[in-house]
Amino acid sequence: MTVEKKFHFGKRTDMDMTKGGIFKNLVKFSFPLLVGNLFQQLYNMVDTWVIGQHGEDAAYAAVGNVGPIINILIGFFLGLSTGASVVISQYFGSKDKEKVHDAVHTSFALTLILGVIFTVIGVLMTPLVLRLMLHSDGDAGADSAYPFAKTYLIIYFSGIIGNLIYNMCAGILRAVGDSRRPFYFLLVSALTNTALDLLFVMVFDLGVAGVAYATVIAQALSAALGVFVLIRSDSWIRLRISDIKIDPGLLRQIVKVGIPAGIQTALTAFSNVFVQSYISNTVGDQTLNLAGWTTYSKVDQFIFLPLQSLALAITTFVGQNLGVNDVERAKKGTYICYGIATACTVCVMVPVMIFSDPISSVFKNDPQIIEKSAMLLHNLTPFYLFCCINQVFSGAMRGAGNSRAPMIIMLSSFVGFRQVYLFVMSNYISNELLPIGFGYPAGWICCAAVTLIYYRFFFRFDKYSLVKKTVDKETVKA
């Protein structure tokens, strides 16, 4: 039986990235990811748009700025799902059916456990983190955005397990080269979220609570679709409820890759809470500045979409190729991916800079808010070119099983360096919106420089292969 027949899903949706054209593989894999990420962004974007059109400025600012708080927990879990995806992709590349099966079920068991833990943590931490971000003592009079943000987050975290299950299912599918079905799940989920947003806000007048309920229901739907596909799959990643248990050895491998990536994302998100705090404390009308930053951040998420998709693509590509010890192909793929990322970023950022005013008006048609957002977009957008370096080369290192170095580099840049910049800028130079907003590009530039130095002089692809280490250990035991 050929390898191709072993890995089918009815009509094949997986992709063996160890052979064929590198450019074609990366584009074919990343395009569904790009479109899927586009629809994933619709969750909070549609929430923000609906509130922006049918709610007051404080509610708009609240819903639009809860992202960093959500990403503290979701980002940590995405790191773990990345660890699971790297482990599965390497064993998939090496054609080790038993390890793939055990890694899938270990990952799912971990997801269910963390789903319960994260629900409790999310609900309990919401008031504290909001006070840090909004300089509020919990009184609606102290900060008009506080009660709206609290309502949204309590509901969101109460249903967070749907988000976790979807992301793990998507990570498992992507590990074997299937980026299409996660996109289909998000398409259905995003359309559901949009319909429910309009229903709950415009018909039932539920306001912020309505958009939160819509998001939770939509994410639960995407989770159900992911579980259904894995249970019905006829491939090595088929999910069997009776087999859901933790394999200690594979858990260690997942955690070794996933924990550093998770810590990096979670702490970066937490540091962004402090960025929001600096924004909310800038000179001028604080609600207006926060609303302008909200609009900018929505567009920012779309600019990042090609980079995020290509970072996931190169992680899977490197993982599969190191599974067959093809180091040269992994290296070549990384540079090709960087070229694609740079070209895509230029194609996105030029129109954003030219049409910053009309783009900003889509979210909140207020001249003052549009002016603030357009100013940020016009001045900060060119620096996204540095993010191409950060995302692609860090993704390649994670695919090789080394997520510790990207974690240290990104935390030093996005948390350490950025917080120093913000403190010095706000206290000794200027506390206006644009200079504070430059805290983001400052971190990107620092991260890009250090990432290139580490990748060029200290990183080796063949040093971190999980499959090679497992084989070596089994050989010693024998």
Short mmCIF file of C-alpha atoms in Angstrom, two decimals:
data_model
loop_
_atom_site.label_atom_id
_atom_site.label_comp_id
_atom_site.label_asym_id
_atom_site.label_seq_id
_atom_site.Cartn_x
_atom_site.Cartn_y
_atom_site.Cartn_z
CA MET A 1 0.00 0.00 0.00
CA THR A 2 1.38 3.38 -0.91
CA VAL A 3 1.84 6.17 1.56
CA GLU A 4 -0.75 8.25 -0.28
CA LYS A 5 -3.45 5.64 0.24
CA LYS A 6 -2.68 5.35 3.91
CA PHE A 7 -3.21 9.01 4.54
CA HIS A 8 -6.44 9.77 2.69
CA PHE A 9 -9.50 11.38 4.26
CA GLY A 10 -11.97 10.20 1.65
CA LYS A 11 -10.96 12.94 -0.75
CA ARG A 12 -7.44 13.75 0.38
CA THR A 13 -7.19 16.91 2.39
CA ASP A 14 -3.79 16.29 3.96
CA MET A 15 -0.55 17.36 2.30
CA ASP A 16 2.85 15.71 2.29
CA MET A 17 5.17 18.74 2.26
CA THR A 18 8.35 16.67 2.09
CA LYS A 19 8.18 16.57 -1.70
CA GLY A 20 7.03 18.73 -4.57
CA GLY A 21 7.62 22.42 -5.26
CA ILE A 22 8.35 24.40 -2.11
CA PHE A 23 6.68 27.60 -3.28
CA LYS A 24 3.60 25.69 -4.40
CA ASN A 25 3.39 23.78 -1.11
CA LEU A 26 3.65 26.93 1.00
CA VAL A 27 1.09 28.87 -1.03
CA LYS A 28 -1.32 25.93 -1.29
CA PHE A 29 -1.15 25.35 2.45
CA SER A 30 -1.18 28.97 3.59
CA PHE A 31 -4.00 30.25 1.37
CA PRO A 32 -6.80 28.41 3.23
CA LEU A 33 -5.12 29.51 6.46
CA LEU A 34 -5.17 33.12 5.28
CA VAL A 35 -8.84 33.01 4.39
CA GLY A 36 -9.60 31.09 7.58
CA ASN A 37 -7.74 33.63 9.70
CA LEU A 38 -9.66 36.34 7.89
CA PHE A 39 -12.93 34.82 9.05
CA GLN A 40 -11.55 34.23 12.53
CA GLN A 41 -10.86 37.95 12.79
CA LEU A 42 -14.52 38.51 12.00
CA TYR A 43 -15.41 37.30 15.50
CA ASN A 44 -14.27 40.37 17.38
CA MET A 45 -14.35 42.65 14.34
CA VAL A 46 -18.04 42.06 13.70
CA ASP A 47 -18.71 42.46 17.43
CA THR A 48 -16.87 45.78 17.32
CA TRP A 49 -18.58 46.93 14.13
CA VAL A 50 -22.09 46.14 15.37
CA ILE A 51 -21.46 47.93 18.66
CA GLY A 52 -19.78 50.79 16.79
CA GLN A 53 -22.85 51.30 14.61
CA HIS A 54 -25.50 50.72 17.26
CA GLY A 55 -23.85 51.57 20.59
CA GLU A 56 -22.12 54.37 22.40
CA ASP A 57 -18.41 55.20 22.15
CA ALA A 58 -17.57 53.64 25.54
CA ALA A 59 -19.09 50.30 24.53
CA TYR A 60 -17.23 50.44 21.20
CA ALA A 61 -13.92 51.14 22.92
CA ALA A 62 -14.56 48.36 25.46
CA VAL A 63 -15.37 45.58 22.97
CA GLY A 64 -12.57 46.67 20.64
CA ASN A 65 -9.88 46.64 23.30
CA VAL A 66 -10.52 43.37 25.16
CA GLY A 67 -8.32 41.44 22.71
CA PRO A 68 -5.11 41.61 24.79
CA ILE A 69 -6.93 40.26 27.84
CA ILE A 70 -8.46 37.38 25.87
CA ASN A 71 -5.09 36.62 24.31
CA ILE A 72 -3.43 36.09 27.67
CA LEU A 73 -5.18 32.72 27.98
CA ILE A 74 -5.89 31.99 24.33
CA GLY A 75 -2.31 32.87 23.40
CA PHE A 76 -0.93 30.49 25.99
CA PHE A 77 -3.15 27.70 24.67
CA LEU A 78 -2.22 28.46 21.06
CA GLY A 79 1.39 27.90 22.08
CA LEU A 80 0.47 24.45 23.40
CA SER A 81 -1.49 23.68 20.24
CA THR A 82 1.60 24.71 18.26
CA GLY A 83 3.61 22.22 20.34
CA ALA A 84 1.07 19.50 19.54
CA SER A 85 1.12 20.43 15.86
CA VAL A 86 4.94 20.30 15.69
CA VAL A 87 5.07 16.88 17.38
CA ILE A 88 2.33 15.45 15.15
CA SER A 89 3.82 16.94 11.97
CA GLN A 90 7.26 15.46 12.66
CA TYR A 91 5.86 11.99 13.35
CA PHE A 92 3.55 12.33 10.36
CA GLY A 93 6.57 13.19 8.20
CA SER A 94 8.43 10.15 9.52
CA LYS A 95 5.34 7.92 8.88
CA ASP A 96 5.03 6.79 12.53
CA LYS A 97 1.33 5.95 12.76
CA GLU A 98 1.33 4.93 16.43
CA LYS A 99 3.03 8.13 17.60
CA VAL A 100 0.64 10.26 15.55
CA HIS A 101 -2.35 8.49 17.10
CA ASP A 102 -1.05 8.83 20.65
CA ALA A 103 -0.06 12.48 20.16
CA VAL A 104 -3.55 13.34 18.88
CA HIS A 105 -5.27 11.80 21.89
CA THR A 106 -2.79 13.27 24.37
CA SER A 107 -3.40 16.71 22.85
CA PHE A 108 -7.14 16.35 23.13
CA ALA A 109 -6.98 15.18 26.76
CA LEU A 110 -4.82 18.20 27.58
CA THR A 111 -7.37 20.49 25.88
CA LEU A 112 -10.27 19.22 27.98
CA ILE A 113 -8.34 19.65 31.22
CA LEU A 114 -7.20 23.17 30.33
CA GLY A 115 -10.71 24.09 29.19
CA VAL A 116 -11.99 23.74 32.75
CA ILE A 117 -8.97 25.49 34.29
CA PHE A 118 -9.04 28.42 31.84
CA THR A 119 -12.75 29.01 32.38
CA VAL A 120 -12.20 29.52 36.09
CA ILE A 121 -9.05 31.61 35.66
CA GLY A 122 -10.60 33.80 32.96
CA VAL A 123 -13.70 34.68 34.95
CA LEU A 124 -11.72 35.38 38.12
CA MET A 125 -8.97 37.49 36.51
CA THR A 126 -11.25 39.74 34.43
CA PRO A 127 -11.89 42.51 37.01
CA LEU A 128 -8.24 42.72 38.06
CA VAL A 129 -6.81 42.90 34.54
CA LEU A 130 -9.43 45.43 33.45
CA ARG A 131 -8.45 47.72 36.32
CA LEU A 132 -4.83 47.52 35.20
CA MET A 133 -5.72 48.30 31.60
CA LEU A 134 -8.34 50.98 32.11
CA HIS A 135 -7.12 52.60 35.34
CA SER A 136 -10.51 51.81 36.83
CA ASP A 137 -11.53 50.95 40.38
CA GLY A 138 -14.52 49.04 39.07
CA ASP A 139 -16.92 51.97 39.27
CA ALA A 140 -18.65 52.77 35.98
CA GLY A 141 -18.18 56.44 36.74
CA ALA A 142 -14.41 56.02 37.03
CA ASP A 143 -14.12 54.65 33.53
CA SER A 144 -17.09 54.43 31.18
CA ALA A 145 -15.64 51.45 29.28
CA TYR A 146 -15.18 49.25 32.36
CA PRO A 147 -18.71 47.79 32.80
CA PHE A 148 -19.04 47.00 29.08
CA ALA A 149 -15.66 45.28 28.94
CA LYS A 150 -16.37 43.30 32.10
CA THR A 151 -19.72 42.04 30.77
CA TYR A 152 -18.15 40.94 27.47
CA LEU A 153 -15.21 39.14 29.08
CA ILE A 154 -17.19 37.28 31.76
CA ILE A 155 -19.47 35.81 29.11
CA TYR A 156 -16.56 35.09 26.75
CA PHE A 157 -14.46 33.26 29.33
CA SER A 158 -17.48 31.26 30.52
CA GLY A 159 -17.58 29.66 27.07
CA ILE A 160 -13.85 29.61 26.28
CA ILE A 161 -13.65 25.82 26.00
CA GLY A 162 -15.21 25.99 22.53
CA ASN A 163 -12.35 28.18 21.34
CA LEU A 164 -9.76 25.81 22.83
CA ILE A 165 -11.26 22.69 21.27
CA TYR A 166 -11.48 24.32 17.85
CA ASN A 167 -7.88 25.51 17.96
CA MET A 168 -6.56 22.10 18.97
CA CYS A 169 -8.61 20.36 16.26
CA ALA A 170 -7.32 22.90 13.72
CA GLY A 171 -3.73 22.38 14.93
CA ILE A 172 -4.05 18.60 14.52
CA LEU A 173 -5.43 18.95 11.00
CA ARG A 174 -2.76 21.47 9.99
CA ALA A 175 -0.03 19.18 11.29
CA VAL A 176 -0.86 16.70 8.53
CA GLY A 177 -1.13 19.43 5.91
CA ASP A 178 -4.91 19.91 6.02
CA SER A 179 -5.54 23.64 6.12
CA ARG A 180 -8.81 23.54 4.21
CA ARG A 181 -11.22 22.10 6.73
CA PRO A 182 -10.24 24.46 9.57
CA PHE A 183 -11.12 27.20 7.09
CA TYR A 184 -14.54 25.66 6.43
CA PHE A 185 -15.21 25.52 10.18
CA LEU A 186 -14.33 29.19 10.56
CA LEU A 187 -16.44 30.17 7.56
CA VAL A 188 -19.54 28.57 9.07
CA SER A 189 -18.70 29.93 12.52
CA ALA A 190 -18.07 33.50 11.32
CA LEU A 191 -21.31 33.62 9.37
CA THR A 192 -23.15 32.32 12.43
CA ASN A 193 -21.47 34.92 14.62
CA THR A 194 -22.45 37.72 12.25
CA ALA A 195 -26.08 36.62 12.09
CA LEU A 196 -26.33 36.26 15.86
CA ASP A 197 -24.64 39.63 16.44
CA LEU A 198 -27.29 41.36 14.35
CA LEU A 199 -30.09 39.35 15.94
CA PHE A 200 -29.03 39.85 19.56
CA VAL A 201 -28.14 43.54 19.23
CA MET A 202 -30.59 44.92 16.68
CA VAL A 203 -33.61 42.73 17.46
CA PHE A 204 -33.23 41.77 21.12
CA ASP A 205 -31.25 44.88 22.12
CA LEU A 206 -28.79 42.89 24.27
CA GLY A 207 -25.87 45.24 23.54
CA VAL A 208 -22.41 44.07 24.60
CA ALA A 209 -23.84 40.91 26.20
CA GLY A 210 -25.42 40.03 22.86
CA VAL A 211 -22.19 40.16 20.88
CA ALA A 212 -20.45 38.12 23.58
CA TYR A 213 -23.14 35.42 23.47
CA ALA A 214 -22.90 35.37 19.67
CA THR A 215 -19.15 34.81 19.82
CA VAL A 216 -19.40 31.99 22.36
CA ILE A 217 -22.11 30.17 20.38
CA ALA A 218 -20.18 30.55 17.11
CA GLN A 219 -16.98 29.20 18.67
CA ALA A 220 -18.86 26.25 20.14
CA LEU A 221 -20.11 25.46 16.64
CA SER A 222 -16.58 25.49 15.18
CA ALA A 223 -15.45 23.18 18.00
CA ALA A 224 -18.29 20.75 17.29
CA LEU A 225 -17.39 20.68 13.59
CA GLY A 226 -13.73 20.01 14.40
CA VAL A 227 -14.52 17.12 16.75
CA PHE A 228 -17.01 15.67 14.26
CA VAL A 229 -14.40 15.65 11.47
CA LEU A 230 -11.73 14.04 13.63
CA ILE A 231 -14.12 11.34 14.87
CA ARG A 232 -15.26 10.55 11.32
CA SER A 233 -11.76 10.69 9.84
CA ASP A 234 -10.32 7.50 8.35
CA SER A 235 -6.71 8.71 8.69
CA TRP A 236 -4.07 8.37 11.38
CA ILE A 237 -5.47 11.40 13.22
CA ARG A 238 -8.86 9.80 13.80
CA LEU A 239 -10.19 10.70 17.25
CA ARG A 240 -11.56 7.86 19.38
CA ILE A 241 -13.25 8.96 22.59
CA SER A 242 -12.15 5.77 24.39
CA ASP A 243 -8.49 6.47 23.51
CA ILE A 244 -8.38 10.00 24.96
CA LYS A 245 -5.61 9.81 27.54
CA ILE A 246 -2.23 11.37 28.21
CA ASP A 247 0.94 9.66 27.06
CA PRO A 248 3.63 11.04 29.44
CA GLY A 249 6.45 10.90 26.90
CA LEU A 250 4.50 12.68 24.18
CA LEU A 251 3.13 15.18 26.68
CA ARG A 252 6.71 16.11 27.57
CA GLN A 253 7.50 16.68 23.88
CA ILE A 254 4.35 18.79 23.37
CA VAL A 255 5.05 20.82 26.49
CA LYS A 256 8.72 21.28 25.61
CA VAL A 257 7.75 22.99 22.36
CA GLY A 258 4.40 24.41 23.45
CA ILE A 259 5.12 25.95 26.86
CA PRO A 260 7.79 28.42 25.64
CA ALA A 261 5.55 29.43 22.72
CA GLY A 262 2.58 29.74 25.06
CA ILE A 263 4.46 31.76 27.66
CA GLN A 264 5.75 34.09 24.95
CA THR A 265 2.29 34.73 23.51
CA ALA A 266 0.59 35.06 26.90
CA LEU A 267 3.18 37.43 28.33
CA THR A 268 3.22 39.48 25.14
CA ALA A 269 -0.56 39.77 25.39
CA PHE A 270 -0.24 40.73 29.05
CA SER A 271 2.29 43.41 28.15
CA ASN A 272 -0.19 44.69 25.57
CA VAL A 273 -2.61 45.24 28.44
CA PHE A 274 -0.08 47.76 29.73
CA VAL A 275 0.21 49.25 26.24
CA GLN A 276 -3.56 49.76 26.36
CA SER A 277 -3.08 51.32 29.78
CA TYR A 278 -0.60 53.81 28.34
CA ILE A 279 -3.00 54.53 25.46
CA SER A 280 -5.91 55.13 27.83
CA ASN A 281 -3.73 57.54 29.81
CA THR A 282 -2.46 59.64 26.88
CA VAL A 283 -2.91 63.39 26.59
CA GLY A 284 -6.36 64.48 25.43
CA ASP A 285 -9.77 62.82 25.48
CA GLN A 286 -9.05 59.33 26.82
CA THR A 287 -12.21 57.72 25.42
CA LEU A 288 -11.49 59.26 22.01
CA ASN A 289 -7.88 58.08 22.02
CA LEU A 290 -8.93 54.59 23.08
CA ALA A 291 -11.59 54.49 20.35
CA GLY A 292 -9.02 55.61 17.74
CA TRP A 293 -6.65 52.91 18.94
CA THR A 294 -9.52 50.40 18.74
CA THR A 295 -10.04 51.16 15.06
CA TYR A 296 -6.32 51.02 14.35
CA SER A 297 -6.02 47.66 16.15
CA LYS A 298 -8.83 46.16 14.04
CA VAL A 299 -7.01 47.08 10.83
CA ASP A 300 -3.71 45.94 12.38
CA GLN A 301 -5.14 42.45 12.78
CA PHE A 302 -5.88 42.27 9.06
CA ILE A 303 -2.40 43.45 8.09
CA PHE A 304 -0.98 40.61 10.18
CA LEU A 305 -3.11 37.89 8.54
CA PRO A 306 -0.68 36.91 5.73
CA LEU A 307 2.20 36.81 8.22
CA GLN A 308 0.30 34.62 10.68
CA SER A 309 -0.75 32.23 7.93
CA LEU A 310 2.76 31.91 6.50
CA ALA A 311 4.24 31.46 9.99
CA LEU A 312 1.92 28.48 10.53
CA ALA A 313 2.75 27.18 7.05
CA ILE A 314 6.51 27.26 7.61
CA THR A 315 6.11 25.61 11.03
CA THR A 316 4.31 22.64 9.45
CA PHE A 317 6.67 22.61 6.45
CA VAL A 318 9.80 22.49 8.61
CA GLY A 319 8.26 19.95 10.98
CA GLN A 320 7.37 17.51 8.22
CA ASN A 321 10.71 17.87 6.43
CA LEU A 322 12.73 17.36 9.60
CA GLY A 323 10.62 14.24 10.13
CA VAL A 324 12.48 12.81 7.14
CA ASN A 325 15.73 14.62 8.07
CA ASP A 326 15.69 16.85 4.98
CA VAL A 327 17.47 19.82 6.56
CA GLU A 328 18.35 21.56 3.29
CA ARG A 329 14.74 21.60 2.15
CA ALA A 330 13.69 23.05 5.51
CA LYS A 331 16.28 25.83 5.17
CA LYS A 332 15.33 26.64 1.60
CA GLY A 333 11.64 26.68 2.46
CA THR A 334 12.26 29.21 5.23
CA TYR A 335 13.85 31.75 2.88
CA ILE A 336 11.18 31.23 0.23
CA CYS A 337 8.50 31.75 2.87
CA TYR A 338 10.17 34.98 3.99
CA GLY A 339 10.11 36.26 0.41
CA ILE A 340 6.41 35.46 0.08
CA ALA A 341 5.67 37.14 3.43
CA THR A 342 7.48 40.33 2.42
CA ALA A 343 5.67 40.54 -0.92
CA CYS A 344 2.28 39.96 0.71
CA THR A 345 2.93 42.58 3.38
CA VAL A 346 3.84 45.22 0.81
CA CYS A 347 0.67 44.44 -1.14
CA VAL A 348 -1.41 44.96 2.02
CA MET A 349 0.33 47.91 3.63
CA VAL A 350 0.42 50.22 0.59
CA PRO A 351 -3.39 50.36 0.17
CA VAL A 352 -3.81 50.74 3.93
CA MET A 353 -1.55 53.79 3.97
CA ILE A 354 -3.23 55.35 0.94
CA PHE A 355 -6.80 54.71 2.05
CA SER A 356 -6.36 54.99 5.82
CA ASP A 357 -9.28 57.45 6.22
CA PRO A 358 -12.00 55.46 4.41
CA ILE A 359 -10.76 52.21 5.97
CA SER A 360 -11.04 53.72 9.44
CA SER A 361 -14.55 55.01 8.73
CA VAL A 362 -15.80 51.45 8.22
CA PHE A 363 -15.70 50.77 11.96
CA LYS A 364 -16.86 54.06 13.48
CA ASN A 365 -17.99 56.97 11.33
CA ASP A 366 -16.84 59.66 13.73
CA PRO A 367 -14.46 62.28 12.21
CA GLN A 368 -12.36 62.57 15.37
CA ILE A 369 -11.96 58.81 15.76
CA ILE A 370 -11.17 58.45 12.05
CA GLU A 371 -8.49 61.13 12.34
CA LYS A 372 -6.81 59.33 15.26
CA SER A 373 -6.91 55.92 13.56
CA ALA A 374 -5.74 57.21 10.17
CA MET A 375 -2.79 58.95 11.82
CA LEU A 376 -1.71 55.68 13.45
CA LEU A 377 -2.19 53.64 10.28
CA HIS A 378 -0.28 56.07 8.08
CA ASN A 379 2.71 56.26 10.41
CA LEU A 380 2.99 52.73 11.84
CA THR A 381 2.16 50.57 8.82
CA PRO A 382 5.60 50.67 7.06
CA PHE A 383 7.18 48.94 10.06
CA TYR A 384 5.23 45.73 9.46
CA LEU A 385 8.06 44.70 7.13
CA PHE A 386 10.10 43.93 10.24
CA CYS A 387 7.36 41.57 11.41
CA CYS A 388 8.01 39.36 8.35
CA ILE A 389 11.37 38.48 9.87
CA ASN A 390 9.93 37.86 13.32
CA GLN A 391 7.05 35.66 12.19
CA VAL A 392 8.68 33.52 9.51
CA PHE A 393 12.02 32.74 11.14
CA SER A 394 10.44 32.17 14.54
CA GLY A 395 7.88 29.86 12.92
CA ALA A 396 10.68 27.89 11.27
CA MET A 397 12.53 27.50 14.58
CA ARG A 398 9.35 26.27 16.28
CA GLY A 399 8.79 23.77 13.46
CA ALA A 400 12.26 22.44 14.21
CA GLY A 401 11.28 21.94 17.85
CA ASN A 402 13.09 25.00 19.22
CA SER A 403 10.53 27.37 20.69
CA ARG A 404 12.70 28.52 23.60
CA ALA A 405 14.85 30.90 21.56
CA PRO A 406 11.89 32.66 19.86
CA MET A 407 10.26 32.96 23.29
CA ILE A 408 13.29 34.64 24.85
CA ILE A 409 13.82 36.94 21.87
CA MET A 410 10.19 38.02 21.58
CA LEU A 411 9.69 38.49 25.31
CA SER A 412 12.85 40.58 25.52
CA SER A 413 11.65 42.72 22.62
CA PHE A 414 7.87 42.89 23.04
CA VAL A 415 7.78 42.94 26.83
CA GLY A 416 11.14 44.17 28.09
CA PHE A 417 12.28 46.64 25.43
CA ARG A 418 8.76 47.86 24.61
CA GLN A 419 7.86 48.54 28.23
CA VAL A 420 11.10 50.48 28.75
CA TYR A 421 10.34 52.52 25.63
CA LEU A 422 6.79 53.29 26.81
CA PHE A 423 7.92 54.28 30.29
CA VAL A 424 10.63 56.62 29.03
CA MET A 425 8.46 58.05 26.26
CA SER A 426 5.41 58.72 28.43
CA ASN A 427 7.28 60.12 31.39
CA TYR A 428 10.16 62.06 29.83
CA ILE A 429 9.49 62.77 26.14
CA SER A 430 5.85 62.80 25.02
CA ASN A 431 2.63 61.26 26.29
CA GLU A 432 0.67 61.88 23.11
CA LEU A 433 -1.03 59.08 21.16
CA LEU A 434 1.36 58.69 18.21
CA PRO A 435 4.66 58.56 20.17
CA ILE A 436 3.08 56.00 22.52
CA GLY A 437 1.78 54.05 19.53
CA PHE A 438 5.35 53.78 18.22
CA GLY A 439 5.97 51.37 21.09
CA TYR A 440 4.83 48.60 18.74
CA PRO A 441 7.29 49.30 15.89
CA ALA A 442 10.09 49.79 18.41
CA GLY A 443 9.53 46.24 19.65
CA TRP A 444 9.28 44.84 16.11
CA ILE A 445 12.59 46.38 15.05
CA CYS A 446 14.40 45.10 18.13
CA CYS A 447 12.95 41.61 17.68
CA ALA A 448 13.84 41.45 13.97
CA ALA A 449 17.47 42.37 14.62
CA VAL A 450 17.98 39.81 17.38
CA THR A 451 16.06 37.08 15.50
CA LEU A 452 18.26 37.44 12.42
CA ILE A 453 21.46 37.34 14.49
CA TYR A 454 20.36 34.21 16.36
CA TYR A 455 19.09 32.45 13.23
CA ARG A 456 22.21 33.21 11.23
CA PHE A 457 24.88 32.41 13.80
CA PHE A 458 23.44 30.11 16.49
CA PHE A 459 20.47 28.12 15.16
CA ARG A 460 20.77 24.62 13.62
CA PHE A 461 17.79 22.77 12.16
CA ASP A 462 19.16 19.28 12.76
CA LYS A 463 19.75 19.89 16.48
CA TYR A 464 16.11 19.90 17.56
CA SER A 465 14.41 17.09 15.61
CA LEU A 466 12.01 15.29 17.96
CA VAL A 467 11.87 12.25 15.69
CA LYS A 468 15.66 11.89 15.55
CA LYS A 469 15.92 12.12 19.35
CA THR A 470 13.23 9.49 19.81
CA VAL A 471 14.93 7.13 17.37
CA ASP A 472 18.30 7.66 19.10
CA LYS A 473 16.79 6.88 22.54
CA GLU A 474 15.09 3.72 21.25
CA THR A 475 18.33 2.60 19.65
CA VAL A 476 20.20 3.02 22.94
CA LYS A 477 17.54 1.02 24.80
CA ALA A 478 17.73 -1.77 22.23
#
